[in-house]
Short mmCIF file of N, CA and C and ligand atoms in Angstrom, two decimals:
data_model
loop_
_atom_site.label_atom_id
_atom_site.label_comp_id
_atom_site.label_asym_id
_atom_site.label_seq_id
_atom_site.Cartn_x
_atom_site.Cartn_y
_atom_site.Cartn_z
N MET A 1 56.93 36.25 0.43
CA MET A 1 55.49 36.29 0.20
C MET A 1 55.19 35.95 -1.26
N ARG A 2 56.03 36.48 -2.12
CA ARG A 2 55.83 36.26 -3.54
C ARG A 2 55.93 34.78 -3.88
N THR A 3 56.93 34.12 -3.31
CA THR A 3 57.13 32.69 -3.54
C THR A 3 55.92 31.91 -3.07
N LYS A 4 55.44 32.28 -1.91
CA LYS A 4 54.30 31.57 -1.33
C LYS A 4 53.09 31.69 -2.25
N PHE A 5 52.88 32.90 -2.74
CA PHE A 5 51.73 33.13 -3.61
C PHE A 5 51.85 32.27 -4.87
N LEU A 6 53.06 32.23 -5.40
CA LEU A 6 53.31 31.46 -6.61
C LEU A 6 53.03 29.97 -6.34
N LEU A 7 53.51 29.48 -5.20
CA LEU A 7 53.29 28.09 -4.84
C LEU A 7 51.81 27.77 -4.75
N LEU A 8 51.09 28.64 -4.07
CA LEU A 8 49.65 28.42 -3.92
C LEU A 8 48.97 28.40 -5.28
N SER A 9 49.40 29.28 -6.16
CA SER A 9 48.81 29.33 -7.49
C SER A 9 49.08 28.03 -8.23
N LEU A 10 50.30 27.53 -8.10
CA LEU A 10 50.65 26.29 -8.78
C LEU A 10 49.85 25.13 -8.22
N MET A 11 49.69 25.11 -6.90
CA MET A 11 48.97 24.02 -6.27
C MET A 11 47.52 23.98 -6.74
N ALA A 12 46.98 25.16 -6.98
CA ALA A 12 45.59 25.22 -7.43
C ALA A 12 45.42 24.58 -8.80
N LEU A 13 46.52 24.50 -9.54
CA LEU A 13 46.45 23.93 -10.88
C LEU A 13 46.57 22.41 -10.88
N LEU A 14 47.01 21.87 -9.75
CA LEU A 14 47.20 20.43 -9.68
C LEU A 14 45.85 19.71 -9.72
N PRO A 15 45.81 18.57 -10.37
CA PRO A 15 44.56 17.81 -10.37
C PRO A 15 44.22 17.34 -8.96
N ALA A 16 42.96 17.13 -8.70
CA ALA A 16 42.51 16.77 -7.36
C ALA A 16 43.10 15.44 -6.91
N THR A 17 43.57 14.64 -7.86
CA THR A 17 44.11 13.34 -7.48
C THR A 17 45.54 13.43 -6.96
N ALA A 18 46.18 14.56 -7.18
CA ALA A 18 47.54 14.71 -6.67
C ALA A 18 47.47 15.11 -5.20
N PHE A 19 47.51 14.13 -4.34
CA PHE A 19 47.33 14.39 -2.92
C PHE A 19 48.56 14.99 -2.28
N ALA A 20 49.69 14.43 -2.65
CA ALA A 20 50.91 14.76 -1.91
C ALA A 20 51.26 16.23 -2.08
N GLN A 21 51.30 16.93 -0.98
CA GLN A 21 51.72 18.32 -1.00
C GLN A 21 52.90 18.43 -0.06
N ASP A 22 54.00 18.92 -0.56
CA ASP A 22 55.15 19.14 0.30
C ASP A 22 54.99 20.51 0.95
N ALA A 23 55.41 20.60 2.18
CA ALA A 23 55.38 21.89 2.87
C ALA A 23 56.70 22.07 3.60
N THR A 24 57.27 23.27 3.48
CA THR A 24 58.59 23.53 4.05
C THR A 24 58.57 24.74 4.95
N SER A 25 59.28 24.66 6.05
CA SER A 25 59.50 25.80 6.92
C SER A 25 60.89 25.70 7.51
N LYS A 26 61.66 26.74 7.38
CA LYS A 26 62.99 26.84 8.00
C LYS A 26 63.83 25.57 7.85
N GLY A 27 63.91 25.08 6.63
CA GLY A 27 64.79 23.95 6.36
C GLY A 27 64.20 22.58 6.65
N VAL A 28 62.95 22.57 7.11
CA VAL A 28 62.28 21.29 7.37
C VAL A 28 61.15 21.11 6.36
N THR A 29 61.16 19.96 5.68
CA THR A 29 60.12 19.69 4.68
C THR A 29 59.32 18.45 5.07
N VAL A 30 58.01 18.58 5.02
CA VAL A 30 57.14 17.43 5.25
C VAL A 30 56.55 17.06 3.89
N ALA A 31 56.71 15.80 3.49
CA ALA A 31 56.31 15.38 2.15
C ALA A 31 55.60 14.03 2.17
N ASN A 32 54.88 13.78 1.08
CA ASN A 32 54.25 12.47 0.84
C ASN A 32 53.41 11.95 1.99
N ALA A 33 52.62 12.83 2.58
CA ALA A 33 51.77 12.38 3.69
C ALA A 33 50.60 11.56 3.15
N TRP A 34 50.34 10.43 3.76
CA TRP A 34 49.20 9.61 3.36
C TRP A 34 48.70 8.82 4.55
N ALA A 35 47.48 8.38 4.44
CA ALA A 35 46.87 7.60 5.51
C ALA A 35 46.25 6.36 4.89
N ARG A 36 46.02 5.37 5.72
CA ARG A 36 45.33 4.17 5.25
C ARG A 36 43.85 4.30 5.58
N ALA A 37 43.02 3.86 4.66
CA ALA A 37 41.59 3.80 4.95
C ALA A 37 41.38 2.90 6.16
N THR A 38 40.35 3.21 6.94
CA THR A 38 40.08 2.40 8.13
C THR A 38 38.87 1.52 7.91
N PRO A 39 38.90 0.31 8.47
CA PRO A 39 37.74 -0.57 8.35
C PRO A 39 36.55 0.03 9.10
N GLY A 40 35.34 -0.32 8.69
CA GLY A 40 34.15 0.22 9.33
C GLY A 40 34.17 0.04 10.84
N GLY A 41 33.81 1.05 11.56
CA GLY A 41 33.76 0.95 13.01
C GLY A 41 35.06 1.27 13.72
N ALA A 42 36.16 1.25 12.97
CA ALA A 42 37.45 1.53 13.61
C ALA A 42 37.53 3.00 14.00
N THR A 43 38.12 3.28 15.13
CA THR A 43 38.26 4.68 15.56
C THR A 43 39.73 5.08 15.61
N VAL A 44 40.59 4.17 15.12
CA VAL A 44 42.03 4.44 15.13
C VAL A 44 42.56 4.31 13.72
N GLY A 45 43.39 5.27 13.31
CA GLY A 45 43.98 5.22 11.98
C GLY A 45 45.47 5.48 12.05
N ALA A 46 46.15 5.26 10.92
CA ALA A 46 47.59 5.49 10.86
C ALA A 46 47.93 6.40 9.70
N VAL A 47 48.88 7.31 9.93
CA VAL A 47 49.34 8.24 8.90
C VAL A 47 50.85 8.06 8.74
N PHE A 48 51.29 8.20 7.50
CA PHE A 48 52.71 8.03 7.18
C PHE A 48 53.17 9.25 6.38
N LEU A 49 54.42 9.62 6.53
CA LEU A 49 54.95 10.76 5.77
C LEU A 49 56.46 10.79 5.86
N GLU A 50 57.04 11.75 5.18
CA GLU A 50 58.49 11.93 5.22
C GLU A 50 58.82 13.29 5.80
N ILE A 51 59.85 13.34 6.59
CA ILE A 51 60.34 14.61 7.12
C ILE A 51 61.80 14.74 6.72
N ARG A 52 62.09 15.77 5.92
CA ARG A 52 63.46 15.98 5.45
C ARG A 52 64.03 17.26 6.03
N THR A 53 65.31 17.22 6.31
CA THR A 53 65.97 18.43 6.80
C THR A 53 67.08 18.84 5.85
N ASP A 54 67.26 20.13 5.73
CA ASP A 54 68.39 20.66 4.95
C ASP A 54 69.69 20.33 5.67
N LYS A 55 70.78 20.47 4.92
CA LYS A 55 72.10 20.14 5.47
C LYS A 55 72.44 20.93 6.73
N ALA A 56 71.93 22.16 6.81
CA ALA A 56 72.30 23.02 7.93
C ALA A 56 71.22 23.05 9.02
N THR A 57 70.24 22.16 8.90
CA THR A 57 69.08 22.24 9.81
C THR A 57 68.98 21.03 10.72
N SER A 58 68.92 21.28 12.00
CA SER A 58 68.53 20.21 12.91
C SER A 58 67.32 20.73 13.68
N ASP A 59 66.42 19.83 14.01
CA ASP A 59 65.18 20.27 14.65
C ASP A 59 64.60 19.10 15.43
N ARG A 60 63.44 19.30 15.99
CA ARG A 60 62.80 18.24 16.75
C ARG A 60 61.29 18.30 16.53
N LEU A 61 60.74 17.17 16.15
CA LEU A 61 59.29 17.07 16.03
C LEU A 61 58.73 16.92 17.44
N THR A 62 57.84 17.82 17.81
CA THR A 62 57.35 17.80 19.19
C THR A 62 55.89 17.38 19.30
N GLY A 63 55.20 17.32 18.18
CA GLY A 63 53.81 16.89 18.28
C GLY A 63 53.08 17.04 16.97
N ILE A 64 51.93 16.40 16.89
CA ILE A 64 51.13 16.42 15.67
C ILE A 64 49.66 16.58 16.07
N ALA A 65 48.96 17.40 15.31
CA ALA A 65 47.53 17.58 15.60
C ALA A 65 46.74 17.37 14.33
N SER A 66 45.53 16.87 14.46
CA SER A 66 44.63 16.72 13.32
C SER A 66 43.20 16.94 13.76
N PRO A 67 42.46 17.75 13.00
CA PRO A 67 41.05 17.94 13.35
C PRO A 67 40.23 16.66 13.14
N ALA A 68 40.82 15.67 12.44
CA ALA A 68 40.10 14.42 12.17
C ALA A 68 40.09 13.48 13.37
N ALA A 69 40.96 13.76 14.32
CA ALA A 69 41.12 12.84 15.44
C ALA A 69 41.08 13.56 16.78
N GLY A 70 40.67 12.84 17.80
CA GLY A 70 40.64 13.41 19.13
C GLY A 70 42.04 13.55 19.70
N ARG A 71 42.93 12.67 19.25
CA ARG A 71 44.26 12.60 19.84
C ARG A 71 45.20 11.96 18.82
N THR A 72 46.44 12.42 18.78
CA THR A 72 47.42 11.78 17.91
C THR A 72 48.66 11.41 18.71
N GLU A 73 49.33 10.39 18.26
CA GLU A 73 50.58 9.97 18.90
C GLU A 73 51.58 9.58 17.83
N ILE A 74 52.85 9.74 18.15
CA ILE A 74 53.92 9.25 17.27
C ILE A 74 54.35 7.90 17.83
N HIS A 75 54.39 6.89 16.98
CA HIS A 75 54.79 5.56 17.43
C HIS A 75 56.00 5.08 16.66
N SER A 76 56.82 4.31 17.33
CA SER A 76 57.88 3.58 16.63
C SER A 76 57.53 2.10 16.69
N SER A 77 57.95 1.36 15.69
CA SER A 77 57.73 -0.07 15.66
C SER A 77 59.07 -0.77 15.63
N SER A 78 59.15 -1.87 16.31
CA SER A 78 60.37 -2.67 16.21
C SER A 78 60.04 -4.12 16.48
N MET A 79 60.84 -5.00 15.91
CA MET A 79 60.63 -6.42 16.12
C MET A 79 61.40 -6.83 17.36
N GLU A 80 60.70 -7.44 18.28
CA GLU A 80 61.37 -7.94 19.48
C GLU A 80 60.97 -9.38 19.66
N GLY A 81 61.92 -10.29 19.49
CA GLY A 81 61.64 -11.71 19.63
C GLY A 81 60.54 -12.17 18.69
N GLY A 82 60.54 -11.65 17.46
CA GLY A 82 59.56 -12.08 16.47
C GLY A 82 58.20 -11.43 16.63
N VAL A 83 58.09 -10.51 17.58
CA VAL A 83 56.80 -9.83 17.78
C VAL A 83 56.96 -8.34 17.53
N MET A 84 56.01 -7.77 16.80
CA MET A 84 56.06 -6.34 16.52
C MET A 84 55.61 -5.57 17.75
N LYS A 85 56.50 -4.73 18.24
CA LYS A 85 56.17 -3.92 19.41
C LYS A 85 56.10 -2.46 19.01
N MET A 86 55.16 -1.76 19.60
CA MET A 86 55.06 -0.33 19.34
C MET A 86 55.31 0.44 20.62
N ARG A 87 55.91 1.57 20.41
CA ARG A 87 56.29 2.40 21.54
C ARG A 87 55.92 3.83 21.20
N ARG A 88 55.38 4.54 22.15
CA ARG A 88 55.05 5.94 21.90
C ARG A 88 56.30 6.79 22.04
N LEU A 89 56.49 7.68 21.07
CA LEU A 89 57.60 8.62 21.13
C LEU A 89 57.05 9.99 21.47
N GLU A 90 57.65 10.66 22.42
CA GLU A 90 57.21 12.02 22.75
C GLU A 90 57.68 12.99 21.68
N THR A 91 58.90 12.79 21.21
CA THR A 91 59.49 13.67 20.21
C THR A 91 60.35 12.83 19.27
N ILE A 92 60.70 13.38 18.12
CA ILE A 92 61.68 12.76 17.25
C ILE A 92 62.73 13.81 16.90
N ASP A 93 64.00 13.49 17.16
CA ASP A 93 65.08 14.40 16.81
C ASP A 93 65.41 14.25 15.34
N LEU A 94 65.60 15.38 14.68
CA LEU A 94 65.91 15.39 13.25
C LEU A 94 67.33 15.89 13.05
N LYS A 95 68.14 15.05 12.47
CA LYS A 95 69.54 15.43 12.21
C LYS A 95 69.63 16.14 10.85
N PRO A 96 70.68 16.97 10.69
CA PRO A 96 70.82 17.71 9.42
C PRO A 96 70.94 16.78 8.21
N GLY A 97 70.34 17.19 7.12
CA GLY A 97 70.50 16.48 5.85
C GLY A 97 69.97 15.06 5.84
N THR A 98 68.91 14.81 6.56
CA THR A 98 68.37 13.45 6.60
C THR A 98 66.92 13.42 6.14
N ALA A 99 66.46 12.24 5.80
CA ALA A 99 65.05 12.03 5.46
C ALA A 99 64.52 10.95 6.38
N LEU A 100 63.60 11.35 7.22
CA LEU A 100 62.97 10.39 8.12
C LEU A 100 61.69 9.91 7.42
N VAL A 101 61.60 8.63 7.16
CA VAL A 101 60.45 8.11 6.43
C VAL A 101 59.58 7.29 7.37
N LEU A 102 58.38 7.79 7.62
CA LEU A 102 57.41 7.03 8.40
C LEU A 102 56.65 6.15 7.43
N LYS A 103 56.59 4.84 7.71
CA LYS A 103 55.95 3.94 6.76
C LYS A 103 55.38 2.72 7.48
N PRO A 104 54.51 1.98 6.79
CA PRO A 104 53.98 0.77 7.41
C PRO A 104 55.12 -0.12 7.87
N MET A 105 54.98 -0.74 9.01
CA MET A 105 56.01 -1.57 9.64
C MET A 105 57.08 -0.74 10.33
N GLY A 106 57.07 0.55 10.14
CA GLY A 106 58.08 1.40 10.78
C GLY A 106 57.40 2.43 11.67
N ASP A 107 58.07 3.55 11.83
CA ASP A 107 57.48 4.63 12.62
C ASP A 107 56.23 5.14 11.93
N HIS A 108 55.28 5.58 12.71
CA HIS A 108 54.02 6.06 12.12
C HIS A 108 53.32 7.01 13.09
N ILE A 109 52.32 7.67 12.56
CA ILE A 109 51.50 8.56 13.39
C ILE A 109 50.16 7.87 13.58
N MET A 110 49.72 7.80 14.83
CA MET A 110 48.43 7.19 15.10
C MET A 110 47.39 8.28 15.35
N LEU A 111 46.23 8.08 14.77
CA LEU A 111 45.10 8.97 15.03
C LEU A 111 44.12 8.19 15.90
N PHE A 112 43.85 8.69 17.09
CA PHE A 112 42.90 8.03 17.98
C PHE A 112 41.60 8.83 18.00
N ASP A 113 40.52 8.14 18.35
CA ASP A 113 39.20 8.77 18.44
C ASP A 113 38.86 9.52 17.15
N LEU A 114 38.98 8.81 16.03
CA LEU A 114 38.62 9.40 14.73
C LEU A 114 37.18 9.88 14.76
N LYS A 115 36.96 11.06 14.21
CA LYS A 115 35.61 11.62 14.18
C LYS A 115 34.74 10.83 13.20
N GLN A 116 35.37 10.33 12.14
CA GLN A 116 34.68 9.48 11.17
C GLN A 116 35.70 8.57 10.51
N PRO A 117 35.24 7.44 9.93
CA PRO A 117 36.19 6.53 9.29
C PRO A 117 36.95 7.24 8.17
N LEU A 118 38.18 6.82 7.93
CA LEU A 118 38.97 7.38 6.82
C LEU A 118 38.64 6.57 5.58
N LYS A 119 38.14 7.25 4.58
CA LYS A 119 37.74 6.56 3.35
C LYS A 119 38.72 6.84 2.22
N ASP A 120 38.95 5.80 1.43
CA ASP A 120 39.82 5.90 0.26
C ASP A 120 39.43 7.15 -0.54
N GLY A 121 40.38 8.03 -0.80
CA GLY A 121 40.09 9.24 -1.58
C GLY A 121 39.89 10.48 -0.72
N ASP A 122 39.66 10.30 0.57
CA ASP A 122 39.55 11.45 1.47
C ASP A 122 40.92 12.09 1.69
N THR A 123 40.90 13.26 2.31
CA THR A 123 42.17 13.82 2.78
C THR A 123 42.05 14.14 4.26
N VAL A 124 43.17 14.06 4.94
CA VAL A 124 43.22 14.34 6.37
C VAL A 124 44.17 15.51 6.59
N ASP A 125 43.69 16.52 7.29
CA ASP A 125 44.56 17.66 7.61
C ASP A 125 45.43 17.32 8.81
N LEU A 126 46.70 17.67 8.69
CA LEU A 126 47.65 17.42 9.78
C LEU A 126 48.48 18.66 10.02
N THR A 127 48.78 18.95 11.27
CA THR A 127 49.74 20.00 11.58
C THR A 127 50.85 19.40 12.42
N LEU A 128 52.05 19.46 11.90
CA LEU A 128 53.21 18.96 12.63
C LEU A 128 53.90 20.13 13.31
N ASN A 129 54.23 19.96 14.56
CA ASN A 129 54.89 21.03 15.30
C ASN A 129 56.35 20.70 15.54
N PHE A 130 57.19 21.66 15.17
CA PHE A 130 58.63 21.49 15.33
C PHE A 130 59.17 22.56 16.26
N GLU A 131 60.21 22.20 16.99
CA GLU A 131 60.79 23.12 17.96
C GLU A 131 61.23 24.42 17.30
N LYS A 132 61.94 24.34 16.17
CA LYS A 132 62.43 25.56 15.52
C LYS A 132 61.60 25.97 14.31
N ALA A 133 61.18 25.02 13.51
CA ALA A 133 60.47 25.35 12.28
C ALA A 133 59.02 25.77 12.54
N GLY A 134 58.54 25.53 13.75
CA GLY A 134 57.16 25.90 14.06
C GLY A 134 56.17 24.89 13.50
N ALA A 135 54.99 25.36 13.14
CA ALA A 135 53.93 24.47 12.67
C ALA A 135 54.00 24.31 11.15
N ILE A 136 53.94 23.07 10.68
CA ILE A 136 53.89 22.80 9.24
C ILE A 136 52.62 21.99 8.98
N ALA A 137 51.77 22.55 8.12
CA ALA A 137 50.49 21.90 7.83
C ALA A 137 50.56 21.16 6.50
N VAL A 138 50.05 19.95 6.46
CA VAL A 138 49.98 19.18 5.22
C VAL A 138 48.64 18.45 5.17
N LYS A 139 48.32 17.98 3.99
CA LYS A 139 47.13 17.16 3.83
C LYS A 139 47.59 15.75 3.46
N ALA A 140 47.06 14.77 4.15
CA ALA A 140 47.38 13.37 3.86
C ALA A 140 46.26 12.77 3.03
N GLY A 141 46.60 12.24 1.87
CA GLY A 141 45.61 11.56 1.05
C GLY A 141 45.36 10.17 1.60
N VAL A 142 44.09 9.77 1.65
CA VAL A 142 43.77 8.45 2.17
C VAL A 142 43.83 7.44 1.04
N ALA A 143 44.67 6.42 1.21
CA ALA A 143 44.81 5.35 0.24
C ALA A 143 44.06 4.12 0.72
N GLY A 144 44.15 3.05 -0.04
CA GLY A 144 43.40 1.84 0.28
C GLY A 144 43.74 1.25 1.64
N ILE A 145 42.90 0.35 2.07
CA ILE A 145 43.00 -0.22 3.41
C ILE A 145 44.29 -1.03 3.60
N ALA A 146 44.82 -1.59 2.51
CA ALA A 146 46.04 -2.40 2.61
C ALA A 146 47.22 -1.73 1.91
N ALA A 147 47.08 -0.44 1.60
CA ALA A 147 48.12 0.26 0.85
C ALA A 147 49.44 0.26 1.61
N MET A 148 50.53 0.17 0.87
CA MET A 148 51.86 0.24 1.48
C MET A 148 52.54 1.56 1.14
N GLY A 149 51.86 2.43 0.40
CA GLY A 149 52.43 3.72 0.04
C GLY A 149 51.32 4.64 -0.41
N PRO A 150 51.67 5.92 -0.64
CA PRO A 150 50.65 6.87 -1.07
C PRO A 150 50.11 6.53 -2.46
N LYS A 151 48.98 7.06 -2.77
CA LYS A 151 48.38 6.85 -4.09
C LYS A 151 49.36 7.27 -5.17
N GLY A 152 49.41 6.47 -6.24
CA GLY A 152 50.30 6.81 -7.34
C GLY A 152 51.70 6.27 -7.13
N ALA A 153 51.97 5.75 -5.94
CA ALA A 153 53.32 5.23 -5.67
C ALA A 153 53.22 3.87 -4.99
N GLN A 154 52.13 3.19 -5.26
CA GLN A 154 51.92 1.93 -4.55
C GLN A 154 52.72 0.80 -5.17
N THR A 155 53.38 0.09 -4.30
CA THR A 155 54.24 -0.99 -4.77
C THR A 155 53.50 -2.32 -4.81
N ASN A 156 52.48 -2.45 -3.98
CA ASN A 156 51.73 -3.72 -4.02
C ASN A 156 50.25 -3.44 -4.24
N SER A 157 49.96 -2.93 -5.39
CA SER A 157 48.60 -2.54 -5.69
C SER A 157 47.66 -3.74 -5.76
N GLN A 158 48.22 -4.93 -5.69
CA GLN A 158 47.36 -6.12 -5.72
C GLN A 158 46.66 -6.33 -4.37
N GLY A 159 46.95 -5.44 -3.44
CA GLY A 159 46.30 -5.56 -2.14
C GLY A 159 46.92 -6.66 -1.29
N LYS A 160 48.13 -7.04 -1.62
CA LYS A 160 48.83 -8.05 -0.84
C LYS A 160 48.97 -7.55 0.58
N LYS A 161 48.62 -8.38 1.51
CA LYS A 161 48.64 -7.91 2.89
C LYS A 161 49.95 -8.27 3.58
N ASP A 162 50.43 -7.33 4.35
CA ASP A 162 51.56 -7.68 5.20
C ASP A 162 50.97 -8.05 6.56
N SER A 163 51.39 -9.17 7.06
CA SER A 163 50.75 -9.72 8.25
C SER A 163 50.94 -8.85 9.48
N MET A 164 51.91 -7.95 9.44
CA MET A 164 52.19 -7.14 10.61
C MET A 164 51.42 -5.82 10.62
N SER A 165 50.77 -5.52 9.51
CA SER A 165 50.15 -4.21 9.43
C SER A 165 49.02 -4.09 10.43
N HIS A 166 48.59 -2.88 10.66
CA HIS A 166 47.53 -2.66 11.63
C HIS A 166 46.27 -3.39 11.23
N GLU A 167 46.05 -3.45 9.93
CA GLU A 167 44.77 -3.96 9.49
C GLU A 167 44.75 -5.49 9.57
N GLY A 168 43.61 -6.04 9.86
CA GLY A 168 43.52 -7.47 10.05
C GLY A 168 43.70 -7.84 11.51
N MET A 169 44.02 -6.84 12.29
CA MET A 169 44.31 -7.06 13.70
C MET A 169 43.79 -5.81 14.37
N SER A 170 43.16 -5.93 15.49
CA SER A 170 42.66 -4.70 16.09
C SER A 170 43.84 -3.91 16.64
N HIS A 171 43.64 -2.62 16.75
CA HIS A 171 44.73 -1.81 17.28
C HIS A 171 45.02 -2.12 18.72
N ASP A 172 44.00 -2.59 19.41
CA ASP A 172 44.26 -2.94 20.80
C ASP A 172 45.19 -4.13 20.88
N GLN A 173 44.99 -5.08 19.96
CA GLN A 173 45.91 -6.23 19.92
C GLN A 173 47.31 -5.76 19.56
N MET A 174 47.33 -4.88 18.56
CA MET A 174 48.61 -4.42 18.03
C MET A 174 49.39 -3.62 19.05
N HIS A 175 48.69 -2.81 19.78
CA HIS A 175 49.38 -1.89 20.67
C HIS A 175 49.36 -2.34 22.13
N GLY A 176 48.75 -3.48 22.38
CA GLY A 176 48.72 -3.97 23.75
C GLY A 176 48.07 -2.94 24.66
N ASP A 177 48.67 -2.71 25.79
CA ASP A 177 48.04 -1.80 26.74
C ASP A 177 48.69 -0.42 26.71
N MET A 178 49.33 -0.11 25.58
CA MET A 178 50.10 1.13 25.58
C MET A 178 49.27 2.39 25.47
N HIS A 179 48.04 2.27 25.03
CA HIS A 179 47.24 3.51 25.01
C HIS A 179 45.99 3.38 25.85
N HIS A 180 45.37 4.47 26.12
CA HIS A 180 44.22 4.63 27.00
C HIS A 180 44.60 4.47 28.46
CU1 CU B 1 50.88 2.52 16.35
#
């Protein structure tokens, strides 16, 4: 309890621009959560983050919830014959001592039926549910529409677009008939 109180106190001292909040439960840490801003009218968004496990911890991500969205899904991306394909994952197994990095072009979390567009500078509340670690809540900072990483860690701040990203293409095109 004491540690938790101390952490909360420290977090309160962080400037509002420091979005990334790590959260840990039973050897599972969720870190660097961020989302991309959505174009006007879009009702689908994407969230990226890292899930790390301690050396002695194995677990399974079983679901994600967000008050910002009607529904969330975990997706994997892979190139098949030069085409980016997405597949819904029901769960993700976490091996001991690993860091699973969800990122653009890779695995990601989709937010469907967004209550409102995600705007640069907003934060999105997320709760990740794990089989053993239980619920871990984090806040995802919303970065620019073409961002390739969280704020403060952007590698292509020039807004260089990757042709495979969700943006520039509707999610229906991107995901084919896999949802709804
Ligand atoms: Cu997707």
